[in-house]
Coordinates of C-alpha atoms in Angstrom, one line a residue:
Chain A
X1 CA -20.3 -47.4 -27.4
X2 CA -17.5 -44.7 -26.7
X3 CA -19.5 -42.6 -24.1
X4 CA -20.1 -46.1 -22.2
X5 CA -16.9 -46.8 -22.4
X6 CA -16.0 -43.2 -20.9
X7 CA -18.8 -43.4 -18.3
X8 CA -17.1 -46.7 -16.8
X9 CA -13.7 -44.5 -17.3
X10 CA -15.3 -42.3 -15.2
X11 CA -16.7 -44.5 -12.8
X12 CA -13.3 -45.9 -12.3
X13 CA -11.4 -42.7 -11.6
X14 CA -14.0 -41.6 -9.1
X15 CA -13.3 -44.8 -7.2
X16 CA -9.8 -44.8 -7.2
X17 CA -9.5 -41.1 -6.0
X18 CA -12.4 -42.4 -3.4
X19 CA -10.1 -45.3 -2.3
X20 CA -6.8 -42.8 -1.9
X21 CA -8.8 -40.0 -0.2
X22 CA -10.0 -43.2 2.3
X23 CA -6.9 -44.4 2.6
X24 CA -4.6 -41.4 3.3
X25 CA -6.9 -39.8 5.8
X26 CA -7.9 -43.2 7.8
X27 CA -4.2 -43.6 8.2
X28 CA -3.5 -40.1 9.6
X29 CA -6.0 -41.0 12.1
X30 CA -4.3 -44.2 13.0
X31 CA -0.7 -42.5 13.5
X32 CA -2.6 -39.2 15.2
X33 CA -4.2 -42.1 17.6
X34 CA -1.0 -43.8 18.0
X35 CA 1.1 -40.3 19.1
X36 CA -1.6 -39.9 21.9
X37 CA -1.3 -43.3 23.0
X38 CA 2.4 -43.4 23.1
X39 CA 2.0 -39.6 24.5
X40 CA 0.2 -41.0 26.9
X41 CA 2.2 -44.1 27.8
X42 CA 5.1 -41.1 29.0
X43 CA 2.8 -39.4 31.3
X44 CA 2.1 -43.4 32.9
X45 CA 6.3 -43.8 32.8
X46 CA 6.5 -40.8 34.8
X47 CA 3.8 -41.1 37.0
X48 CA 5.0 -44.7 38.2
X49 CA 8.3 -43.1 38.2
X50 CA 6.8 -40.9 41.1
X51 CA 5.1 -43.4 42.6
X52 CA 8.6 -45.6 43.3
X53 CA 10.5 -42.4 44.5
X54 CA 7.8 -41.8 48.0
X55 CA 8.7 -44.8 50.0
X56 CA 12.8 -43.4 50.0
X57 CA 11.8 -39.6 50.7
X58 CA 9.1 -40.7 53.2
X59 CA 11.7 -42.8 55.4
X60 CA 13.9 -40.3 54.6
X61 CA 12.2 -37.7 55.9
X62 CA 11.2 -39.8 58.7
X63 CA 14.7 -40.0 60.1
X64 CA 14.6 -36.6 60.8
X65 CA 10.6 -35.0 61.5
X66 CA 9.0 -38.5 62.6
X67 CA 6.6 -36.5 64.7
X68 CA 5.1 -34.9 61.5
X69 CA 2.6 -37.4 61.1
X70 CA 0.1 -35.4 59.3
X71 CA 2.3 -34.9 56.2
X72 CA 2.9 -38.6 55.9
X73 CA -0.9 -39.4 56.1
X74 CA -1.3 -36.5 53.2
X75 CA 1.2 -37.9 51.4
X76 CA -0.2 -41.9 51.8
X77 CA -3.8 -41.3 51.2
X78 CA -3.3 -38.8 47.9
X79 CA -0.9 -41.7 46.8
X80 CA -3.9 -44.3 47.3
X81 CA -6.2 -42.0 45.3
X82 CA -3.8 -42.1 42.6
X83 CA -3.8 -46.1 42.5
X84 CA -7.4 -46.1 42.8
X85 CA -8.3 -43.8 40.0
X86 CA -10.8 -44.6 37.3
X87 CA -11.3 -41.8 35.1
X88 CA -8.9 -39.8 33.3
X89 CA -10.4 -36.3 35.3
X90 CA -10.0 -38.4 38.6
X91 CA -6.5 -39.2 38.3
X92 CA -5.4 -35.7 37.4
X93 CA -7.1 -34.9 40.1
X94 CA -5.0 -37.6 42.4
X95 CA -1.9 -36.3 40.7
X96 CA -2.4 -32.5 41.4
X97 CA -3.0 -33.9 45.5
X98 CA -0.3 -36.0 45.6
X99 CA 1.8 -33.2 44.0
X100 CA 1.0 -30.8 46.6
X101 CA 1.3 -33.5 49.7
X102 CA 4.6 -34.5 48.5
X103 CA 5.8 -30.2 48.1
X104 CA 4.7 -29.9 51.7
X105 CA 7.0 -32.9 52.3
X106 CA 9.6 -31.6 51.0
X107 CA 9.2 -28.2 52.3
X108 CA 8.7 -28.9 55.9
X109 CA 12.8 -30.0 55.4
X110 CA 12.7 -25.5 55.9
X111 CA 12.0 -26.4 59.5
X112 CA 15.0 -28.9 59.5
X113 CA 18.6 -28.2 58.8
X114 CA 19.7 -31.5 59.4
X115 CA 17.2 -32.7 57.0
X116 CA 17.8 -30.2 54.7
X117 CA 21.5 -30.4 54.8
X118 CA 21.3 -34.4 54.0
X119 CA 23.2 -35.6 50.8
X120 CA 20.4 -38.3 50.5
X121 CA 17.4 -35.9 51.2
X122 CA 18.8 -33.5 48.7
X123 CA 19.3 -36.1 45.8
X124 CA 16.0 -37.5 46.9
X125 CA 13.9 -33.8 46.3
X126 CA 16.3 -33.4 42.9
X127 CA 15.1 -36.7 41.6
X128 CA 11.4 -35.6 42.8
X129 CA 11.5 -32.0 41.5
X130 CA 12.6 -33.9 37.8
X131 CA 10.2 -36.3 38.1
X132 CA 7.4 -33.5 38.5
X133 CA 8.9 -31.3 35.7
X134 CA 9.0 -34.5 33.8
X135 CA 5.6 -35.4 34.7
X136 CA 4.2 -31.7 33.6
X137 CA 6.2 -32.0 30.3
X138 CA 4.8 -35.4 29.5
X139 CA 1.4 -34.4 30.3
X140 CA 1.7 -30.9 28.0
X141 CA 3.1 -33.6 25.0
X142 CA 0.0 -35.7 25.6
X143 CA -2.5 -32.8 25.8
X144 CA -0.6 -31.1 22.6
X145 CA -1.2 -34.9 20.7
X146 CA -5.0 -35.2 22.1
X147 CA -5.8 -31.6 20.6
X148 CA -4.1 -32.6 17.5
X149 CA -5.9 -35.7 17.1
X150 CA -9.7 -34.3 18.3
X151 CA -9.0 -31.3 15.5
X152 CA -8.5 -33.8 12.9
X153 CA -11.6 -36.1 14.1
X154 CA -13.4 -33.0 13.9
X155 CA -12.5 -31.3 10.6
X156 CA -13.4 -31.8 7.4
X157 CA -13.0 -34.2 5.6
X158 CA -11.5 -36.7 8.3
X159 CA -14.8 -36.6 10.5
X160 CA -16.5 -38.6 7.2
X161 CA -13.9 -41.2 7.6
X162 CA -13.6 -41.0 11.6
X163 CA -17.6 -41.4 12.0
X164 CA -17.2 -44.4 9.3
X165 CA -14.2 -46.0 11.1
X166 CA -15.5 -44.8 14.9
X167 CA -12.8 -42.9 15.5
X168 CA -13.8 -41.5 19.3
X169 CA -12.5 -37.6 20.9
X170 CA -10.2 -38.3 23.4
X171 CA -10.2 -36.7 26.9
X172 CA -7.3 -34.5 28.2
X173 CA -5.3 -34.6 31.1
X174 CA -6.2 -31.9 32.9
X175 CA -6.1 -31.1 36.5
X176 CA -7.4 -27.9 38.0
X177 CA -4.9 -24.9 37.6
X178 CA -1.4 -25.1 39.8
X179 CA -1.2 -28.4 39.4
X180 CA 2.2 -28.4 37.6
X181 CA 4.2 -27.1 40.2
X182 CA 7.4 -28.2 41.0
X183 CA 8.5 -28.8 44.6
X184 CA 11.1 -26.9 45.4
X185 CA 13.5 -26.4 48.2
X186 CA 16.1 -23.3 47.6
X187 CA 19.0 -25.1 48.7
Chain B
X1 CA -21.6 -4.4 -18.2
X2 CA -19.3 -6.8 -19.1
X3 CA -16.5 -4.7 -18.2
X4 CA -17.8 -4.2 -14.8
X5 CA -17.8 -8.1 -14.2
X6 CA -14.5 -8.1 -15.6
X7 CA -13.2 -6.0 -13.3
X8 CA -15.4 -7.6 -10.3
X9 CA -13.8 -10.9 -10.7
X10 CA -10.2 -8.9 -11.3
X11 CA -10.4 -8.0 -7.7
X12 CA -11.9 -11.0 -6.3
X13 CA -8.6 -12.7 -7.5
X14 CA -6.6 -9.7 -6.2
X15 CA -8.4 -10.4 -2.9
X16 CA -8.0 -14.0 -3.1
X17 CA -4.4 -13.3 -3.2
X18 CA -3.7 -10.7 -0.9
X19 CA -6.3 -12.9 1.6
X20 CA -3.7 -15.8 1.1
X21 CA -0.4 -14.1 1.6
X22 CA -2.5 -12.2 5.0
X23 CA -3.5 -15.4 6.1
X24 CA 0.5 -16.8 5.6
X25 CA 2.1 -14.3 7.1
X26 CA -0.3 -14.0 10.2
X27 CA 0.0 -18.0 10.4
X28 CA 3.7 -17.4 10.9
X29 CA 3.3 -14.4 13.0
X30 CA 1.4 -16.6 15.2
X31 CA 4.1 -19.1 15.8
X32 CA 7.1 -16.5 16.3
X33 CA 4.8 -14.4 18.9
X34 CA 4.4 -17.9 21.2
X35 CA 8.0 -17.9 21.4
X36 CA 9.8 -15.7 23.6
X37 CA 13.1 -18.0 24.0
X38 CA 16.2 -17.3 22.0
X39 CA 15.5 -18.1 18.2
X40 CA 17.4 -21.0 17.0
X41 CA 21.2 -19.9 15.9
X42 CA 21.8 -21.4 12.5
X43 CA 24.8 -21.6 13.4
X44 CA 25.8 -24.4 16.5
X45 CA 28.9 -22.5 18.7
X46 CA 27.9 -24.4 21.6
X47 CA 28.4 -21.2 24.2
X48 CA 25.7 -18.2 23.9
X49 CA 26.4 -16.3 26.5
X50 CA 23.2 -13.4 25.5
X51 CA 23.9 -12.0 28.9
X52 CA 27.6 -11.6 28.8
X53 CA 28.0 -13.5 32.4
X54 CA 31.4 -15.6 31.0
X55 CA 34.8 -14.5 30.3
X56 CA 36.1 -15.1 26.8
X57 CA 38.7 -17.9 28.2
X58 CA 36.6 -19.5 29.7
X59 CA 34.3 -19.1 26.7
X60 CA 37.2 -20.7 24.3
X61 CA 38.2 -23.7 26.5
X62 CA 34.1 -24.6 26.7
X63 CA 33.7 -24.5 22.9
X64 CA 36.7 -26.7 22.6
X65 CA 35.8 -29.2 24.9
X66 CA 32.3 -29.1 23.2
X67 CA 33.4 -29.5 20.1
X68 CA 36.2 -32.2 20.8
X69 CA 32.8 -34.2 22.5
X70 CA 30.1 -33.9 19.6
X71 CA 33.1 -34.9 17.2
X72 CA 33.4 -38.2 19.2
X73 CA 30.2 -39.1 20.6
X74 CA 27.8 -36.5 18.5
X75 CA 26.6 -35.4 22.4
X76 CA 26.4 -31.9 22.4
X77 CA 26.5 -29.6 25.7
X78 CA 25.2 -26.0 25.2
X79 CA 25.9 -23.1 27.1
X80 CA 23.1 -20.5 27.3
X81 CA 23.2 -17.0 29.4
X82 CA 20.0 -15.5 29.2
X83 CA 19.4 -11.7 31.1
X84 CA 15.7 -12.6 32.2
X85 CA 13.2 -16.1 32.3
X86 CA 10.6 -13.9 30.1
X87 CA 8.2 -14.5 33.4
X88 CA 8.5 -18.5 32.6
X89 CA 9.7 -20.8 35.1
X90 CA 13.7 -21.7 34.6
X91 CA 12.3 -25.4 33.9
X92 CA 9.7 -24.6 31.3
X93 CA 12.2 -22.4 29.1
X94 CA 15.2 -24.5 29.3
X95 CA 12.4 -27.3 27.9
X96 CA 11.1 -24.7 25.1
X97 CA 14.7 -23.8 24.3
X98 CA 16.2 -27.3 24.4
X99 CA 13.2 -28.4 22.1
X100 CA 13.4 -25.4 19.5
X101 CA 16.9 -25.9 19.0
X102 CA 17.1 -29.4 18.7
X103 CA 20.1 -29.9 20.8
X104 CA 22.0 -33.5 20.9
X105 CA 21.8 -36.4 18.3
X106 CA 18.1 -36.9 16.7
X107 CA 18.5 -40.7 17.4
X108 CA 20.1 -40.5 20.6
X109 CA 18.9 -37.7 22.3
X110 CA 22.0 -36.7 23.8
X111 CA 22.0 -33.4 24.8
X112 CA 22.7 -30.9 27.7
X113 CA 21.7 -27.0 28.6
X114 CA 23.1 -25.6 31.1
X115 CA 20.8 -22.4 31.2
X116 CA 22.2 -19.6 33.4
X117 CA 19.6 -16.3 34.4
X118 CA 21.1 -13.7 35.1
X119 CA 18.1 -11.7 37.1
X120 CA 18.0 -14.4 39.3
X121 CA 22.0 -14.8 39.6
X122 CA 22.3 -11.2 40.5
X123 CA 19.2 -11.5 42.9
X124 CA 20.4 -14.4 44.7
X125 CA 17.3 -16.3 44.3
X126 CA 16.0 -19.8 43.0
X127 CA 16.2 -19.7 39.0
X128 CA 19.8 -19.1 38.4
X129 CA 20.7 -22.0 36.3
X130 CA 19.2 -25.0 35.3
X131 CA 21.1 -27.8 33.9
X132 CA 18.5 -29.6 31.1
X133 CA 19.8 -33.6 30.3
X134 CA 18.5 -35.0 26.9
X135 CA 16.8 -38.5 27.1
X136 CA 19.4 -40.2 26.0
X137 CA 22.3 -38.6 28.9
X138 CA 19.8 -39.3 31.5
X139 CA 21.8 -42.6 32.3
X140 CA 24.8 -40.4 32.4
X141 CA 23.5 -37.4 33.9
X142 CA 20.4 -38.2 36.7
X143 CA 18.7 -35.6 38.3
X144 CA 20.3 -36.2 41.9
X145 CA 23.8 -35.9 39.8
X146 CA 22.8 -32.9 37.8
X147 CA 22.2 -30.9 41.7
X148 CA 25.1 -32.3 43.0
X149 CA 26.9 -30.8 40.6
X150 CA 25.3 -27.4 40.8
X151 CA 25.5 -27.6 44.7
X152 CA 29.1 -28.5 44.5
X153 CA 30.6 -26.5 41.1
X154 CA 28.2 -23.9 40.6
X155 CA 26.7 -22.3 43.5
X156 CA 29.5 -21.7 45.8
X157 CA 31.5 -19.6 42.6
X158 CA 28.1 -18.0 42.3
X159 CA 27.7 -17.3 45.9
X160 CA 31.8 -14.9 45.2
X161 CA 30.4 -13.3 42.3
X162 CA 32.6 -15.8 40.1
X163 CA 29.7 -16.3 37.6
X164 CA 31.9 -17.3 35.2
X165 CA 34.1 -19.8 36.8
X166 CA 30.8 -21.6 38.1
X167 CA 29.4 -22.0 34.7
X168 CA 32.8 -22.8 33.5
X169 CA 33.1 -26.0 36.1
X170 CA 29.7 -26.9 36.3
X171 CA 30.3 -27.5 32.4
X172 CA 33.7 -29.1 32.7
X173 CA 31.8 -31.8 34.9
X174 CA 28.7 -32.9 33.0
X175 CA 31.7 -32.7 30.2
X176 CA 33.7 -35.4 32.0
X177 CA 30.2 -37.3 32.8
X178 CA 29.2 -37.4 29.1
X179 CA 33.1 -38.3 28.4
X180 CA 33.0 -41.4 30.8
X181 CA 29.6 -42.2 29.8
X182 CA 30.7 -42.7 26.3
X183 CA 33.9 -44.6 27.2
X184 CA 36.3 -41.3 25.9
X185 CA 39.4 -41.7 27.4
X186 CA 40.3 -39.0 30.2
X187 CA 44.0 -39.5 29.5
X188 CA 43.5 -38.2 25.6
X189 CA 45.4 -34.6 26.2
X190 CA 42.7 -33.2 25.0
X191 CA 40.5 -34.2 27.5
X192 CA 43.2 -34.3 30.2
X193 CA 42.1 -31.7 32.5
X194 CA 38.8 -33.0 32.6
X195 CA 39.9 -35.0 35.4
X196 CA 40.5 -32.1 37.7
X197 CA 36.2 -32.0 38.1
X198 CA 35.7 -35.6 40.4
X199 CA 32.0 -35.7 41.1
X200 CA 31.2 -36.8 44.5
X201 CA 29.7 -40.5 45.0
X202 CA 26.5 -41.3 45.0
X203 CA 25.6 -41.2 48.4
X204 CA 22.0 -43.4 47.5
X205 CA 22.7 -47.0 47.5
X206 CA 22.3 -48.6 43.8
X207 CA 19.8 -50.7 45.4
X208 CA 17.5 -47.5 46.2
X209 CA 17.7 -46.4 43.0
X210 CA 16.9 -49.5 41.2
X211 CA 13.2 -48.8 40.8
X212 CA 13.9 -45.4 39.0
X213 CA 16.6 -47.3 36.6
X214 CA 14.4 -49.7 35.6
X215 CA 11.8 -47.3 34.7
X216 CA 14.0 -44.7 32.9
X217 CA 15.3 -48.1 31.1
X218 CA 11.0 -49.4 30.1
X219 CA 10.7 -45.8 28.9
X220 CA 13.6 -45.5 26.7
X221 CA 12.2 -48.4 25.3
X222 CA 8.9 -47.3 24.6
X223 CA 10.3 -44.4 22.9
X224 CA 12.5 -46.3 21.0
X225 CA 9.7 -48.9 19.6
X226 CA 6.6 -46.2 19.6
X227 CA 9.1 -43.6 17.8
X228 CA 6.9 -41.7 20.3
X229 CA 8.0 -38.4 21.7
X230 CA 11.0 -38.0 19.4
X231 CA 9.1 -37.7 16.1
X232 CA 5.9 -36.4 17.6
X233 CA 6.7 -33.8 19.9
X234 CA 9.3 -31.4 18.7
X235 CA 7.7 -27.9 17.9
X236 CA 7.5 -26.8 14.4
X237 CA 10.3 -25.5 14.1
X238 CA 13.3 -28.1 14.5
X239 CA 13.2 -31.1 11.6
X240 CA 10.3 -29.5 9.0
X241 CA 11.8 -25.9 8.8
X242 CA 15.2 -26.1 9.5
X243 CA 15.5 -30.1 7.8
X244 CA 17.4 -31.2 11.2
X245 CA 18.2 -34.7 10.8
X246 CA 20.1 -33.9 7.8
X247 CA 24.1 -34.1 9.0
X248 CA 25.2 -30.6 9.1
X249 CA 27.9 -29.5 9.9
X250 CA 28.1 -26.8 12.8
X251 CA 24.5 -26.8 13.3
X252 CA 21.9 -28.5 15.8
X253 CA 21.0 -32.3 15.8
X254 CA 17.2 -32.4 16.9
X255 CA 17.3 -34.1 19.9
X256 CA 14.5 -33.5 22.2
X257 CA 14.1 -33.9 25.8
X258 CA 11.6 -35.0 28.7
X259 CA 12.6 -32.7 31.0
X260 CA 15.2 -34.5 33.4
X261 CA 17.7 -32.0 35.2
X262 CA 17.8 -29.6 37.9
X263 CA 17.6 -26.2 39.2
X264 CA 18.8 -24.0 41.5

């Protein structure tokens, strides 16, 4: 009678721990998921940021060099690849071309002293030159919460609960090296 | 026999412990190696000139005007000399140092660097001083603002040799941004001679810049409701080790940063 009573003691205990070990790591993996996701939601912010600032510099640019077609091709067909991007290796791609297209943009203003010496083209390349540090910085912050969160699904003992709960690795945002660089004019 | 397994298991627990206080200390090694800015001062005086580029009154008038502004709005503007970039770009180390230190509110994010090099100073060259805005001074501070100002305050003391008097003004103006951003009143004595620092009109139309607004405006909302970037991305250092977030007195708030600004 006493040791059956102690078995279902037993039993009990066992489950309860059971339960909190469940608990506690499924909902490290939920807030882990949710930093990426909101990591991630930055790099879009930033991105689409980007993405509003080309039509000014273009027809800013324009004003001046509107002979240097080639550029404003580059700089229109890397920006189509971006919208037209499916996966997550894809679009870093897009964004490490449209990166470099829109540095040779801004560089050719070398050629240009007017250009170069134009209160609106200058505020345009800061903004842009923010923009792509702020774009590499939200990109490092979502890579730093995607490594966190594949380590965890990984480890054990959250990869019990994140194979129960199908808790997926996530992909990073990686483009091919140099693709952080800022464009920069020395003013 | 039994003494030998005595003494067997003595020294596995020796070599537990030692293998423990290793693994700790390399663990911490680790961190402090992948660091090469500045460590965090524990205590805030708002100008560190490391390189020794600023004279001490213009040193004294910064502090006070610092301190005057974090009293009233809890912004905080930092000054930071450095003699070399560590062979990291300006805008990567002004991040890594803004981020370590925590500087501005924790809530608001309202902090500013402006991060002078002197190699490149003295060199003439692209890296001299970068001017790092906090999220929440962004709508204060923009990026085309924050080259104006170094284009108009900084570089053309820098250009004379007067390193001092272009960190000095370049200061004085984001001071008197962050002052009329917060609704501080420029005719305050103390803030008086703020007013001597105009900063030249936009020259982009409102209208042009309307796209950017509303997208610095959906993003300081997303951080707001996700509690995304603020929380999450801050190194190890700033809120677990040093308890930021805490009100101290005199020492960093653990704001973080996105990396708006500019360069030159």
């Amino acid at each position: 009678m006493k040791s059956g009573f102690r078995g279902i003691l037993i039993v009990v205990l066992v489950v309860i721990v059971l339960a909190v070990f469940v608990f506690s790591n499924y909902n490290g993996l939920v807030a882990s998921e949710e930093a990426v996701n909101s990591a991630w939601s930055q790099v879009e912010n930033q991105l689409q940021r980007r993405m509003d600032l080309i039509p000014n510099l273009v027809s800013t640019v324009k004003g001046y060099a509107a002979h240097e077609e080639e550029i404003f091709t580059e700089v229109a067909r890397a920006r189509e690849k971006l919208f037209g991007a499916g996966s997550l290796s894809e679009m870093a791609d897009a964004d490490r071309e449209l990166s470099g297209a829109l540095s040779r943009l801004i560089a050719i203003a070398e050629n240009y002293p007017q250009l170069k010496a134009d209160a609106n083209f200058r505020q345009l390349s800061d903004e842009l030159a923010g923009t792509e540090n702020r774009i590499a910085t939200s990109r490092m912050d979502y890579n730093n919460a995607v490594q966190s969160y594949n380590t965890k699904i990984r480890r054990f003992p959250t990869v019990i609960i994140a194979g129960i709960f199908g808790f997926e690795k996530k992909d990073y945002f990686n483009a091919a090296e140099g693709a952080g660089q800022v464009p920069s004019v020395d003013f | 026999m039994i003494g030998m397994g005595k003494i067997i298991r003595k020294h596995v627990k020796t070599g537990l412990l030692i293998a423990a206080v290793l693994f700790v200390l390399l663990a911490n090694t680790g961190i402090a190696c992948a660091e090469p800015v500045p460590a965090r001062p524990f205590e805030n005086i708002y100008v560190f000139d490391y390189a020794g580029l600023i004279d001490d009154a213009d040193e004294q008038q910064m502090r006070k005007i610092a301190e005057l502004l974090e009293e009233k709005s809890k912004a905080q503007l930092i000054v930071v000399t450095i003699n070399d970039l560590a062979q990291m770009e300006i805008e990567d180390y002004a991040l890594e140092l803004f981020r370590n230190w925590g500087i501005g509110d924790k809530e608001k994010n309202n902090g500013l660097l402006i991060l002078v090099n002197k190699e490149s100073l003295l060199e003439n060259r692209r890296g001299r001083i970068r001017i790092e805005v906090g999220y929440g001074l962004e709508g204060a501070i923009n990026d085309g603002k924050a080259g104006a100002i170094l284009d108009t305050y900084a570089l053309p003391a820098f250009e004379l040799g007067e390193y001092s008097r272009g960190i000095r003004d370049t200061f004085m103006v984001a001071a008197a941004e962050v002052a009329k951003e917060y609704g501080l009143d420029l005719e305050d004595e103390n803030f008086a001679h703020l007013k001597d620092y105009p900063v030249e009109d936009e020259e982009v139309s409102l209208l042009a810049l309307l796209p950017i607004i509303i997208v610095v405006v959906i993003f300081l909302i997303t951080i707001r409701k996700t509690g995304g970037p603020r929380g999450y991305h801050r190194g190890p250092f700033t809120g677990t080790f040093f308890g930021s977030g805490h009100s101290r007195g005199g020492g960093f708030g653990g704001g973080s940063t996105g990396g708006g600004g500019a360069s030159r």
